[in-house]
Coordinates of C-alpha atoms and ligand atoms in Angstrom, one line a residue:
X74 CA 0.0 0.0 0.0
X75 CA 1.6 3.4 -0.8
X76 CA 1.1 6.5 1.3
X77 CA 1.4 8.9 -0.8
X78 CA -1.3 7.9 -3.7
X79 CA 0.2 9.9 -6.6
X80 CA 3.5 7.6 -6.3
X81 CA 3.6 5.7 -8.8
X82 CA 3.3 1.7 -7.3
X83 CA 7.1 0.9 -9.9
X84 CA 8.2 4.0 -8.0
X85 CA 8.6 2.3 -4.7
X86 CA 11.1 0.7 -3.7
X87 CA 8.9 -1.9 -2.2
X88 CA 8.4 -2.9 -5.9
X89 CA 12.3 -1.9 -6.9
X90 CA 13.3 -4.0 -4.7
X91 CA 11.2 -7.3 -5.6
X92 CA 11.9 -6.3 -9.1
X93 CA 15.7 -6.5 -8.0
X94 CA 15.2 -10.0 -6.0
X95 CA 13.1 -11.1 -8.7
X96 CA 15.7 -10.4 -11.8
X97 CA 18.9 -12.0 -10.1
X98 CA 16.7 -15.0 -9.0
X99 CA 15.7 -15.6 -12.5
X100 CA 18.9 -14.9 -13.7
X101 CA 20.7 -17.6 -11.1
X102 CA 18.2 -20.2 -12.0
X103 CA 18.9 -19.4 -15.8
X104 CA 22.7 -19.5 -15.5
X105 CA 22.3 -22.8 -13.2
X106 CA 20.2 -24.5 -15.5
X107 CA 22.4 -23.5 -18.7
X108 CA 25.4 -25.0 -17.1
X109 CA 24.0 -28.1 -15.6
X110 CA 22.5 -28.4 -19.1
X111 CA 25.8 -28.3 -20.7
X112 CA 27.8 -30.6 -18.7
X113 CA 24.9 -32.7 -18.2
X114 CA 24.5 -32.9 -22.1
X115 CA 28.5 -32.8 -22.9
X116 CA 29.1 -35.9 -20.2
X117 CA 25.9 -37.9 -21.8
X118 CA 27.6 -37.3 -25.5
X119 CA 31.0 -38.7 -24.4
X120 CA 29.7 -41.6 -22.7
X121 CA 27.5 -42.4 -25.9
X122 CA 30.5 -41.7 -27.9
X123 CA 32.9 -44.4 -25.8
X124 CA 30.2 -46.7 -26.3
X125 CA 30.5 -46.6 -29.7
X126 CA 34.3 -46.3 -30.3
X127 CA 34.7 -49.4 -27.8
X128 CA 32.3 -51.2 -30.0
X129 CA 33.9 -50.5 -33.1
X130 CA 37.7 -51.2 -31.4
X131 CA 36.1 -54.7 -30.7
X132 CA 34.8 -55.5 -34.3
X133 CA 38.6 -54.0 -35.8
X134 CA 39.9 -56.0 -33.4
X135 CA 38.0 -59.4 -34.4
X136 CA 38.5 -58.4 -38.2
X137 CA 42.2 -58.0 -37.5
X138 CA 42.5 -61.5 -35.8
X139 CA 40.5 -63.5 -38.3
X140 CA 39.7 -61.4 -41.1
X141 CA 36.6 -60.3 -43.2
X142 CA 34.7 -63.6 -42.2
X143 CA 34.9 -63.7 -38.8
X144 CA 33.5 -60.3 -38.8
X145 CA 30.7 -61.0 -40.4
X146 CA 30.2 -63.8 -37.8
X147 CA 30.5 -61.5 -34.7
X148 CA 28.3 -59.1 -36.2
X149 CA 25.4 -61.9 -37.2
X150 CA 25.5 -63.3 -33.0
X151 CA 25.4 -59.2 -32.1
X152 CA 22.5 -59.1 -34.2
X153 CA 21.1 -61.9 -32.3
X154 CA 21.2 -60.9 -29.2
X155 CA 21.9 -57.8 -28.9
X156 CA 18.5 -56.2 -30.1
X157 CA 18.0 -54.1 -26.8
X158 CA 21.5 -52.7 -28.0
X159 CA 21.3 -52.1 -31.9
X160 CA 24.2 -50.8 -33.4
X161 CA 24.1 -49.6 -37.3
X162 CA 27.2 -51.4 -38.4
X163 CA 28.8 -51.3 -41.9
X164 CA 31.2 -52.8 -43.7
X165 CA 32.4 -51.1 -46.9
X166 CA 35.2 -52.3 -49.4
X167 CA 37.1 -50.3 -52.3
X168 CA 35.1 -47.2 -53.8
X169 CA 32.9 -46.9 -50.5
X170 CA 30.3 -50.0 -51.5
X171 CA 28.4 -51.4 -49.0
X172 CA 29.4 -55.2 -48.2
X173 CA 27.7 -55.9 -44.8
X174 CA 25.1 -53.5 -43.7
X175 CA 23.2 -53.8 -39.8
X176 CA 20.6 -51.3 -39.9
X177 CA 18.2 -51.3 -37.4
X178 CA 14.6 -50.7 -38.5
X179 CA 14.1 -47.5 -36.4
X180 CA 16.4 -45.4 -38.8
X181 CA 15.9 -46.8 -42.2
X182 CA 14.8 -43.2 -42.9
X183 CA 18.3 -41.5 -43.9
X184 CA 20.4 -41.0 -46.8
X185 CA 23.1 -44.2 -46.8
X186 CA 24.6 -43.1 -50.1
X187 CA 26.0 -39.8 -47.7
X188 CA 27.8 -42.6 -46.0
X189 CA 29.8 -43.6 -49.2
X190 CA 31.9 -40.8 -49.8
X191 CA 33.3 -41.0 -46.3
X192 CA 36.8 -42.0 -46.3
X193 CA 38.1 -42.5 -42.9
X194 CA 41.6 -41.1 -42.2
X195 CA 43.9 -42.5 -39.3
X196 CA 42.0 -42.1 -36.5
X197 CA 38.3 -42.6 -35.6
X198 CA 36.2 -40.1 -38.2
X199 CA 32.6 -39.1 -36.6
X200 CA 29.5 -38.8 -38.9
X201 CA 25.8 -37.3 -38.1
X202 CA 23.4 -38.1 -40.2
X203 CA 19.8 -36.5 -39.4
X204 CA 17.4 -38.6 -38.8
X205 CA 13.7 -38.2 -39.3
X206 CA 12.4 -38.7 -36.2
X207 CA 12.5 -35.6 -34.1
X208 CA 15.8 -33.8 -34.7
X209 CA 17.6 -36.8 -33.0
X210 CA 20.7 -38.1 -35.3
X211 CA 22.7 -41.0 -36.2
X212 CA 26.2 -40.8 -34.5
X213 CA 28.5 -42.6 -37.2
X214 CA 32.4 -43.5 -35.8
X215 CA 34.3 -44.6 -39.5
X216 CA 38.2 -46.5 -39.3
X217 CA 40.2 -48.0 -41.9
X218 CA 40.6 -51.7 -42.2
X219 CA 43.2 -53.3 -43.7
X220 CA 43.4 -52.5 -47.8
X221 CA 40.3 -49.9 -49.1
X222 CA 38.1 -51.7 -46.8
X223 CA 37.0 -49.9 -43.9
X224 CA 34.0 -50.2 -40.9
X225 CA 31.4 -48.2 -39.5
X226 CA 29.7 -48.5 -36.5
X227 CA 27.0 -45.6 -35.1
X228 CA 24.1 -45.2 -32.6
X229 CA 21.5 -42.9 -32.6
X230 CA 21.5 -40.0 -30.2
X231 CA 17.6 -40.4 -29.3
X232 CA 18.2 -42.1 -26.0
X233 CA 20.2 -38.9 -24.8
X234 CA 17.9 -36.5 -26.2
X235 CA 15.4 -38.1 -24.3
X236 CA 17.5 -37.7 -20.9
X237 CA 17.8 -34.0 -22.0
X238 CA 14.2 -33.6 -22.3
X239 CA 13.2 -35.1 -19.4
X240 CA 16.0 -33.6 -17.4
X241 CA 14.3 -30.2 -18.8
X242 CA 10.6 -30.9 -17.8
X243 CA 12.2 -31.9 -14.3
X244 CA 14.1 -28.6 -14.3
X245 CA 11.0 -26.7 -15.6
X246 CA 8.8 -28.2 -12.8
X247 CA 10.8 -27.3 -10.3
X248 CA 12.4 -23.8 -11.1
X249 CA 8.3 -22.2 -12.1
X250 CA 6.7 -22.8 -8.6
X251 CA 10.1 -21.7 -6.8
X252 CA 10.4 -18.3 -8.9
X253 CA 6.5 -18.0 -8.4
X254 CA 7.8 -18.6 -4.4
X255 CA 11.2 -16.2 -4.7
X256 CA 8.3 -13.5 -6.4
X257 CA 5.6 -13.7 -3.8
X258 CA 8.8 -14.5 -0.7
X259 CA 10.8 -10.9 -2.4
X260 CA 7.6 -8.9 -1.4
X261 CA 6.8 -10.4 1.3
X262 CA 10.3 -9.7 2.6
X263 CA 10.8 -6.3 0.8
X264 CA 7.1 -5.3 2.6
X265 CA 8.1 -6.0 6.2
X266 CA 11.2 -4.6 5.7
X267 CA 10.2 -1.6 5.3
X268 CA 7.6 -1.3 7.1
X269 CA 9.6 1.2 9.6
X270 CA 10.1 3.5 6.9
X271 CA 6.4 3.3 6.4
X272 CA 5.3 4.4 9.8
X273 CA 8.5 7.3 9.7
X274 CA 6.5 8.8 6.7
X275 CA 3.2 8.1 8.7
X276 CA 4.8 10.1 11.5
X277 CA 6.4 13.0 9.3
X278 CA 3.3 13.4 7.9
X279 CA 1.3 13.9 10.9
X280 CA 4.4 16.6 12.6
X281 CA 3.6 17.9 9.3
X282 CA 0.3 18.5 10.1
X283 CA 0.7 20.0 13.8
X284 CA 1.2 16.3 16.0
X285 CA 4.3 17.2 18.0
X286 CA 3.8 14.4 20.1
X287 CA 4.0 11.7 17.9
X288 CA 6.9 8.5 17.7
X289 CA 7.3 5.9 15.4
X290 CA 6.8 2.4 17.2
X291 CA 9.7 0.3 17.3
X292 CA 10.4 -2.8 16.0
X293 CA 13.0 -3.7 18.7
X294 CA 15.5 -5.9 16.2
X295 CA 18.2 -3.9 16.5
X296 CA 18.8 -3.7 12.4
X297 CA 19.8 -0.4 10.9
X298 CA 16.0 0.8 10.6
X299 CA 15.3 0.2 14.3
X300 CA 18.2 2.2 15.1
X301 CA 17.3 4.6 12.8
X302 CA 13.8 4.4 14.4
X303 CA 15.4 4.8 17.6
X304 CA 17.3 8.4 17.0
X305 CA 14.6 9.5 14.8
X306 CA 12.1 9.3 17.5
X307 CA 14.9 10.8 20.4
X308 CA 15.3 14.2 17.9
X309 CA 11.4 13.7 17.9
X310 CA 12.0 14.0 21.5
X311 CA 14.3 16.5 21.3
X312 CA 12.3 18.8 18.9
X313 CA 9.2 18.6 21.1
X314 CA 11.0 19.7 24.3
X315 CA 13.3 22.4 23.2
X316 CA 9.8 23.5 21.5
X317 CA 8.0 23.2 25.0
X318 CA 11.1 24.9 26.4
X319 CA 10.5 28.0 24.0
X320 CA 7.1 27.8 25.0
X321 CA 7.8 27.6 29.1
X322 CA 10.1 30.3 28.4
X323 CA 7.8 32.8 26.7
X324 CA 5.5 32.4 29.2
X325 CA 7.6 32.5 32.1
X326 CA 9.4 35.6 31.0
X327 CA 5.9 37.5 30.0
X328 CA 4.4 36.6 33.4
X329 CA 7.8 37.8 35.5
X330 CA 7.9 40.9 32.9
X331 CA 4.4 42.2 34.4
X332 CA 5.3 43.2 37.4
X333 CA 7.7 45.5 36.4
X334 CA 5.8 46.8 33.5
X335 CA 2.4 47.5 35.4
X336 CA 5.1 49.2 38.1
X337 CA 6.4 51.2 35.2
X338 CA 3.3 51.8 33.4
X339 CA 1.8 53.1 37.3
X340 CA 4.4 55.3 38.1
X341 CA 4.0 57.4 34.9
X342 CA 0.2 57.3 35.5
X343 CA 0.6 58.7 39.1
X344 CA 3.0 61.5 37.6
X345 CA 0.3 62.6 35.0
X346 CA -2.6 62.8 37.3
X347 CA -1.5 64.9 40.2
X348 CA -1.0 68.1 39.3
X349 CA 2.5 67.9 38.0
X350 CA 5.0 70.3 39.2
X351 CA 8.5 70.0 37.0
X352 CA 10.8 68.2 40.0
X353 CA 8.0 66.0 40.3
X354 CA 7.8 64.8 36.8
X355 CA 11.8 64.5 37.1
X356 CA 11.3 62.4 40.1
X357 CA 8.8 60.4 38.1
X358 CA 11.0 59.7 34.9
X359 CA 13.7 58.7 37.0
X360 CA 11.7 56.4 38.5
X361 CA 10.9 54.7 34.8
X362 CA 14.4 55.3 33.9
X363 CA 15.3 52.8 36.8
X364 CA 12.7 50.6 36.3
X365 CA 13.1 50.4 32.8
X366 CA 16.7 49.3 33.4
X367 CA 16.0 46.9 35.9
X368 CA 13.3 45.1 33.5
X369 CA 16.0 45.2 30.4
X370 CA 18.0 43.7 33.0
X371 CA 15.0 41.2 34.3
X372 CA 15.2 40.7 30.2
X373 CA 19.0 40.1 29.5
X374 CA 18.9 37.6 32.4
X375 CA 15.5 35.8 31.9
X376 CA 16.4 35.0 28.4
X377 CA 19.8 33.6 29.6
X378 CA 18.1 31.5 31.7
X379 CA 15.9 30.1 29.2
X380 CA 18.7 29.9 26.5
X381 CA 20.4 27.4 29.1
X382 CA 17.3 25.6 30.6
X383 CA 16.7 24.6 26.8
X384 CA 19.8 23.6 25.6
X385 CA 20.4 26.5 22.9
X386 CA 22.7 28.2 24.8
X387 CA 25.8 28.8 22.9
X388 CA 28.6 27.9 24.8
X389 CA 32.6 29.0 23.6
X390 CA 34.2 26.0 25.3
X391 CA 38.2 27.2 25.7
X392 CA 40.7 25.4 28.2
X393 CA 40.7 27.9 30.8
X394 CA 42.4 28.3 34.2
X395 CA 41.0 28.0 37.1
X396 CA 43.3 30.3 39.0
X397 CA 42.4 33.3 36.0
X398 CA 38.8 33.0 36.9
X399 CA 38.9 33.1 40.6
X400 CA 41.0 36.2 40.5
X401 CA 39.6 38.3 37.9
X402 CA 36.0 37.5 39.9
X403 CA 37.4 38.4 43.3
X404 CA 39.0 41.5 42.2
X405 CA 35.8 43.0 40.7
X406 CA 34.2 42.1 44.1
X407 CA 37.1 43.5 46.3
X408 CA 36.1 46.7 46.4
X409 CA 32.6 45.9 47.6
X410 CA 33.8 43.3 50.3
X411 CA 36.7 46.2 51.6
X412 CA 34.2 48.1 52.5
X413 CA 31.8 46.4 54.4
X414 CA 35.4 44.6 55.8
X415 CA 34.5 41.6 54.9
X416 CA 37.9 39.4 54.3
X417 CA 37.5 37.0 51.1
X418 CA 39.8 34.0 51.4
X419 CA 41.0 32.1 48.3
X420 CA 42.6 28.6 47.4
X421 CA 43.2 26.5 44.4
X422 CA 45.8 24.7 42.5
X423 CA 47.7 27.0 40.5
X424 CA 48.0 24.9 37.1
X425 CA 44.6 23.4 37.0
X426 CA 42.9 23.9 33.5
X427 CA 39.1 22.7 32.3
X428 CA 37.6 23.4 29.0
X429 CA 34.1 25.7 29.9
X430 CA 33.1 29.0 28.5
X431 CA 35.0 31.4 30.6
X432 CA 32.3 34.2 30.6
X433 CA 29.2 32.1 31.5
X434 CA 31.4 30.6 34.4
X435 CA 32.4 33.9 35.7
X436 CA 29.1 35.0 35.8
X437 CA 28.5 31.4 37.7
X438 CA 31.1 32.8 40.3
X439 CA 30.8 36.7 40.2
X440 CA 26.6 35.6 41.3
X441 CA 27.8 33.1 44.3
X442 CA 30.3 35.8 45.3
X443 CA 28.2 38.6 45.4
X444 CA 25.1 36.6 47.2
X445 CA 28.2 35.8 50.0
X446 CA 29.5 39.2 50.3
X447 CA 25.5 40.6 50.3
X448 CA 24.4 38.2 52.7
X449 CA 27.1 38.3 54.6
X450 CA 27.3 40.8 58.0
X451 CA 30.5 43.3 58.1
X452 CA 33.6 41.9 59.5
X453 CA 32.7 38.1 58.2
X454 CA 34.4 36.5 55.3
X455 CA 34.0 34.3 53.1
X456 CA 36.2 31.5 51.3
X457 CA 36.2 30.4 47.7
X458 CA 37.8 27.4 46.7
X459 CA 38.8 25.0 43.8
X460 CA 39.9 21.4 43.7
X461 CA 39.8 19.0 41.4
X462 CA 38.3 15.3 42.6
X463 CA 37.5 12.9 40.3
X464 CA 38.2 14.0 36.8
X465 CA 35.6 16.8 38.4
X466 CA 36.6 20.7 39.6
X467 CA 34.6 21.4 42.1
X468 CA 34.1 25.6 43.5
X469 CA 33.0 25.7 47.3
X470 CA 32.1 29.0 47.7
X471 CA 31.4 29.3 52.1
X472 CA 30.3 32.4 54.2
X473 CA 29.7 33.3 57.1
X474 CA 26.1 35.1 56.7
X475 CA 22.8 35.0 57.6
X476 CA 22.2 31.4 56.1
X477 CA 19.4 30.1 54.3
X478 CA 16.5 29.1 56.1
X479 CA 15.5 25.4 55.9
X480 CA 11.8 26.5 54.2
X481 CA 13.5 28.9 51.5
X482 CA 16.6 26.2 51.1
X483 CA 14.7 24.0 47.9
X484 CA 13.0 27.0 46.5
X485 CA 16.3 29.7 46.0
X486 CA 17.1 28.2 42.6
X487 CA 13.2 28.9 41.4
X488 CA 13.0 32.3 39.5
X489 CA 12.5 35.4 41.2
X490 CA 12.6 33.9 44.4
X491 CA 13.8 36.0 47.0
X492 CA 13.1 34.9 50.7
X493 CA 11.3 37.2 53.2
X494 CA 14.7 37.7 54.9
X495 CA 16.5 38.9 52.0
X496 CA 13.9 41.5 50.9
X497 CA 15.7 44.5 52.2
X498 CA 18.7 43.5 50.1
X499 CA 18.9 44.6 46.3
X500 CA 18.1 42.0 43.7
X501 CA 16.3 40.0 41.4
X502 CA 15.7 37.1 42.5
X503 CA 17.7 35.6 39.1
X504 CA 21.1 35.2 40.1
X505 CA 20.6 31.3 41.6
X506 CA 18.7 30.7 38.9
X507 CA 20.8 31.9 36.2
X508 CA 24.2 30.2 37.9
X509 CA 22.0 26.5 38.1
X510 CA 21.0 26.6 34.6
X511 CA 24.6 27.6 33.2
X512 CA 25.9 24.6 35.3
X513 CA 23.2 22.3 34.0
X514 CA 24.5 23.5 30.5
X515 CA 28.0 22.6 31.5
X516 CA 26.9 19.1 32.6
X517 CA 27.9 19.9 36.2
X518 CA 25.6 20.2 39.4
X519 CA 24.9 22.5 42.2
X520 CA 24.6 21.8 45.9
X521 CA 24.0 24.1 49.0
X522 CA 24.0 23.2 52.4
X523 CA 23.2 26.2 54.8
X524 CA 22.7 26.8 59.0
X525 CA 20.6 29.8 59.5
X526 CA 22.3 32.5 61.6
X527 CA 26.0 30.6 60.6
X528 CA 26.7 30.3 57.0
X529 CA 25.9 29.1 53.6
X530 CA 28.2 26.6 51.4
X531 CA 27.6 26.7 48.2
X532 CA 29.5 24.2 45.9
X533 CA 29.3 23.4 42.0
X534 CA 30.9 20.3 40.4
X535 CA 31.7 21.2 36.7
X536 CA 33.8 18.7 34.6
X537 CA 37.3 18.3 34.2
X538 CA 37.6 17.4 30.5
X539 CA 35.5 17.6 28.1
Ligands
ADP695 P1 19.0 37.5 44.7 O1 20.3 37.4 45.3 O2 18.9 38.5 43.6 O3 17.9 37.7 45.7 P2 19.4 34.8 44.0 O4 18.7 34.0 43.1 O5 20.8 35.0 43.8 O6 18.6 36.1 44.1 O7 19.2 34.2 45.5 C1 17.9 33.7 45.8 C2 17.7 33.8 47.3 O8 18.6 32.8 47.9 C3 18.2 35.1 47.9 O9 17.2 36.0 47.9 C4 18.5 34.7 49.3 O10 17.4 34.6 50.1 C5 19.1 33.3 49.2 N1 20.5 33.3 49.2 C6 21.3 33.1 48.1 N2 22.6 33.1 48.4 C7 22.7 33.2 49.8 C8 23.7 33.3 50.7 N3 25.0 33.1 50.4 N4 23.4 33.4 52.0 C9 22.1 33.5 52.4 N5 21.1 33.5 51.5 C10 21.3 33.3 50.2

């Protein structure tokens, strides 16, 4: 059955490939039966042939011992007794006349006067006379007797045609119900196989038409069409989640955007309707100025987010050091810590490299940093360190702050959760978020263990190599 009916049913290759299976098996069974024919036919002709030349060795051999007459006499007690056998046998002297002549009555029917020109040479000469019956002939083997007399002894080739024939009929019989067999077996086979590229069209057809959802059923035979079964319907997978993903995202960053944007949108509608003086109109575009920032920010960071989450991120893998990262990160924060005399404590193996995309990871870092430092009251510290464990580098990042609480602790990597205690500090509510999902990306992991009132330890596991 084809899917698509304007395909032609030759245009499959379903058909193709019976026509293919069909061809070679005709084509085998020709050149099989051609060459059993042959030496089937060539062995049958030799055989006939040794008959005849042992008869006619025996007959020389008698006429050599005791001459023309006892010739005659071995040929009269062959023609005796040996009807079930016949032999033509002649015996001609000078100028090719016939002096003895055995011709069996089932090929009287030829020309014997073709037989007197013949004038055997040294050796054995061979003669085929047609003979009337059904294209079968009369196989003639000539030598020279003593003087101008010479003898001729034949058979007829009918026995051996008859062989062939039947050996033909048997072949015949055979071969037509096992090509009928191969033809209706090729399709068969041709059919089921590709019956998984049948249900892939199926499938296309109906993503084509809006299914995301669907997956081809597998056939579980672990041939090159399962497999291909097998990672067609994982991109299917693939597909339908990074479409989800999008989806999530869109939605996700539209809902967080509201906020914001109603905030936004009220503040220049509170400006409007008092009576406006110019400071406060200032005060008031200020106002949007900042919030528009903050929700370009909101923006920037929500799509990150997403981007990672999804798995479209693009991520500039270099081998970097792990010592360039941690300084560059606790330099841009040193200023901040100084002053609220905070003392930020650093270790890690000077020569350890992984391959990662430096900027993603130092935003990983710079976030961790700057939740330790903000969380963190003056005159604490705070302790970042690398290692590497098992083909893994892991970052501990430990402070001495206000810890997390043990009801905010599974719910500070959610976006735009910020916990009742943190309020009065600034930020989005992004930063955990963001630093998960760039791990994730990374193939790495992110762990925090926390004791409110003590400290927070915050440690990501990223891979060595890659
Ligand atoms: P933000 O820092 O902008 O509030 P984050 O996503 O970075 O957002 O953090 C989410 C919440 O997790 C924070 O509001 C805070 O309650 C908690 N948190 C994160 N890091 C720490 C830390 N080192 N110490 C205490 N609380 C933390």
């Amino acid at each position: 059955m084809s899917l698509n009916p304007h395909r032609k049913f030759w245009r499959t290759i379903g058909f193709r490939l019976t026509f293919w299976y069909f061809t070679l098996f005709i084509l085998s069974s020709a050149f099989l039966f051609v060459l059993t024919y042959f030496l089937l036919s060539s062995r049958l002709r030799t055989q006939d042939h040794q008959t005849i030349e042992i008869k006619l060795n025996e007959l020389k051999a008698v006429y050599k011992m005791d001459g023309f007459e006892a010739l005659k006499r071995e040929v009269d007690v062959d023609k005796k007794f040996g009807k079930s056998n016949p032999y033509f046998i002649r015996i001609a002297g000078p100028q090719g006349k016939t002096l003895f002549l055995i011709l069996p009555y089932q090929w009287v029917k030829f020309h014997l006067k073709s037989l007197e020109n013949i004038k055997p040479g040294e050796g054995t000469t061979w003669t085929y006379l047609p003979l009337e019956d059904h294209g079968n002939e009369l196989e003639i083997a000539s030598i020279s007797l003593s003087g101008d007399f010479f003898l001729q002894v034949g058979k007829s080739n009918e026995e051996r045609n008859r062989v062939l024939q039947h050996f033909r009929q048997i072949f015949m019989f055979i071969t037509a119900p096992l090509v009928l067999l191969g033809f209706a077996g090729g399709a068969l086979v041709a059919f089921r196989a590709l019956r998984p590229v049948r249900s892939l069209i199926q499938i296309v057809r109906a993503i084509d038409l809006g299914e995301m959802n669907a997956h081809v059923p597998r056939s579980y035979t672990g041939d090159e069409l399962d497999e291909l079964v097998t990672l067609f319907n994982r991109m299917l997978r693939r597909i339908a989640s990074l479409i989800k993903g999008m989806k999530d995202s869109l939605e996700n960053v539209a809902h967080d955007l509201r906020t914001p944007l109603t905030r936004l949108r009220t503040t220049a509608e509170m400006a409007l309707q008092d009576k406006p003086t110019a400071a406060s109109l200032k005060e008031a575009l200020s106002d949007c100025l900042e919030e528009s920032e903050l929700i370009l920010r909101m923006l920037n960071t929500l799509m990150d987010i997403s981007e990672a989450e999804t798995g479209t991120i693009n991520l500039e893998r270099k081998s970097v050091s792990v010592s360039s990262l941690i300084n560059q990160v606790v330099d841009i924060y040193a200023y901040i810590a100084e002053e609220k005399n905070i003392r930020v404590q650093t270790q890690f193996p000077e020569d350890l490299h992984f391959s990662v995309d430096p900027n993603r990871i130092r935003q990983v870092l710079a976030n961790l940093l700057d939740n330790a430092i903000k969380f963190t009251p003056d005159g604490g510290s705070v302790e970042l360190e690398a290692e590497k464990r098992d083909n893994r580098v892991l970052f501990t990042i430990n402070d001495t702050g206000c810890g997390i609480h043990h009801d905010d602790l599974p719910h500070i990597w959610d976006r735009l959760y910020r916990s009742d205690r943190s309020r009065s500090e600034k930020g989005l509510g992004l930063g955990l978020s963001l630093v998960k999902a760039i791990v994730m990306a990374h193939e790495g992991s992110v762990d925090v263990t926390s004791e409110p009132g003590k400290g927070s330890k915050f440690v990501i596991s990223l891979p060595a190599e890659k």
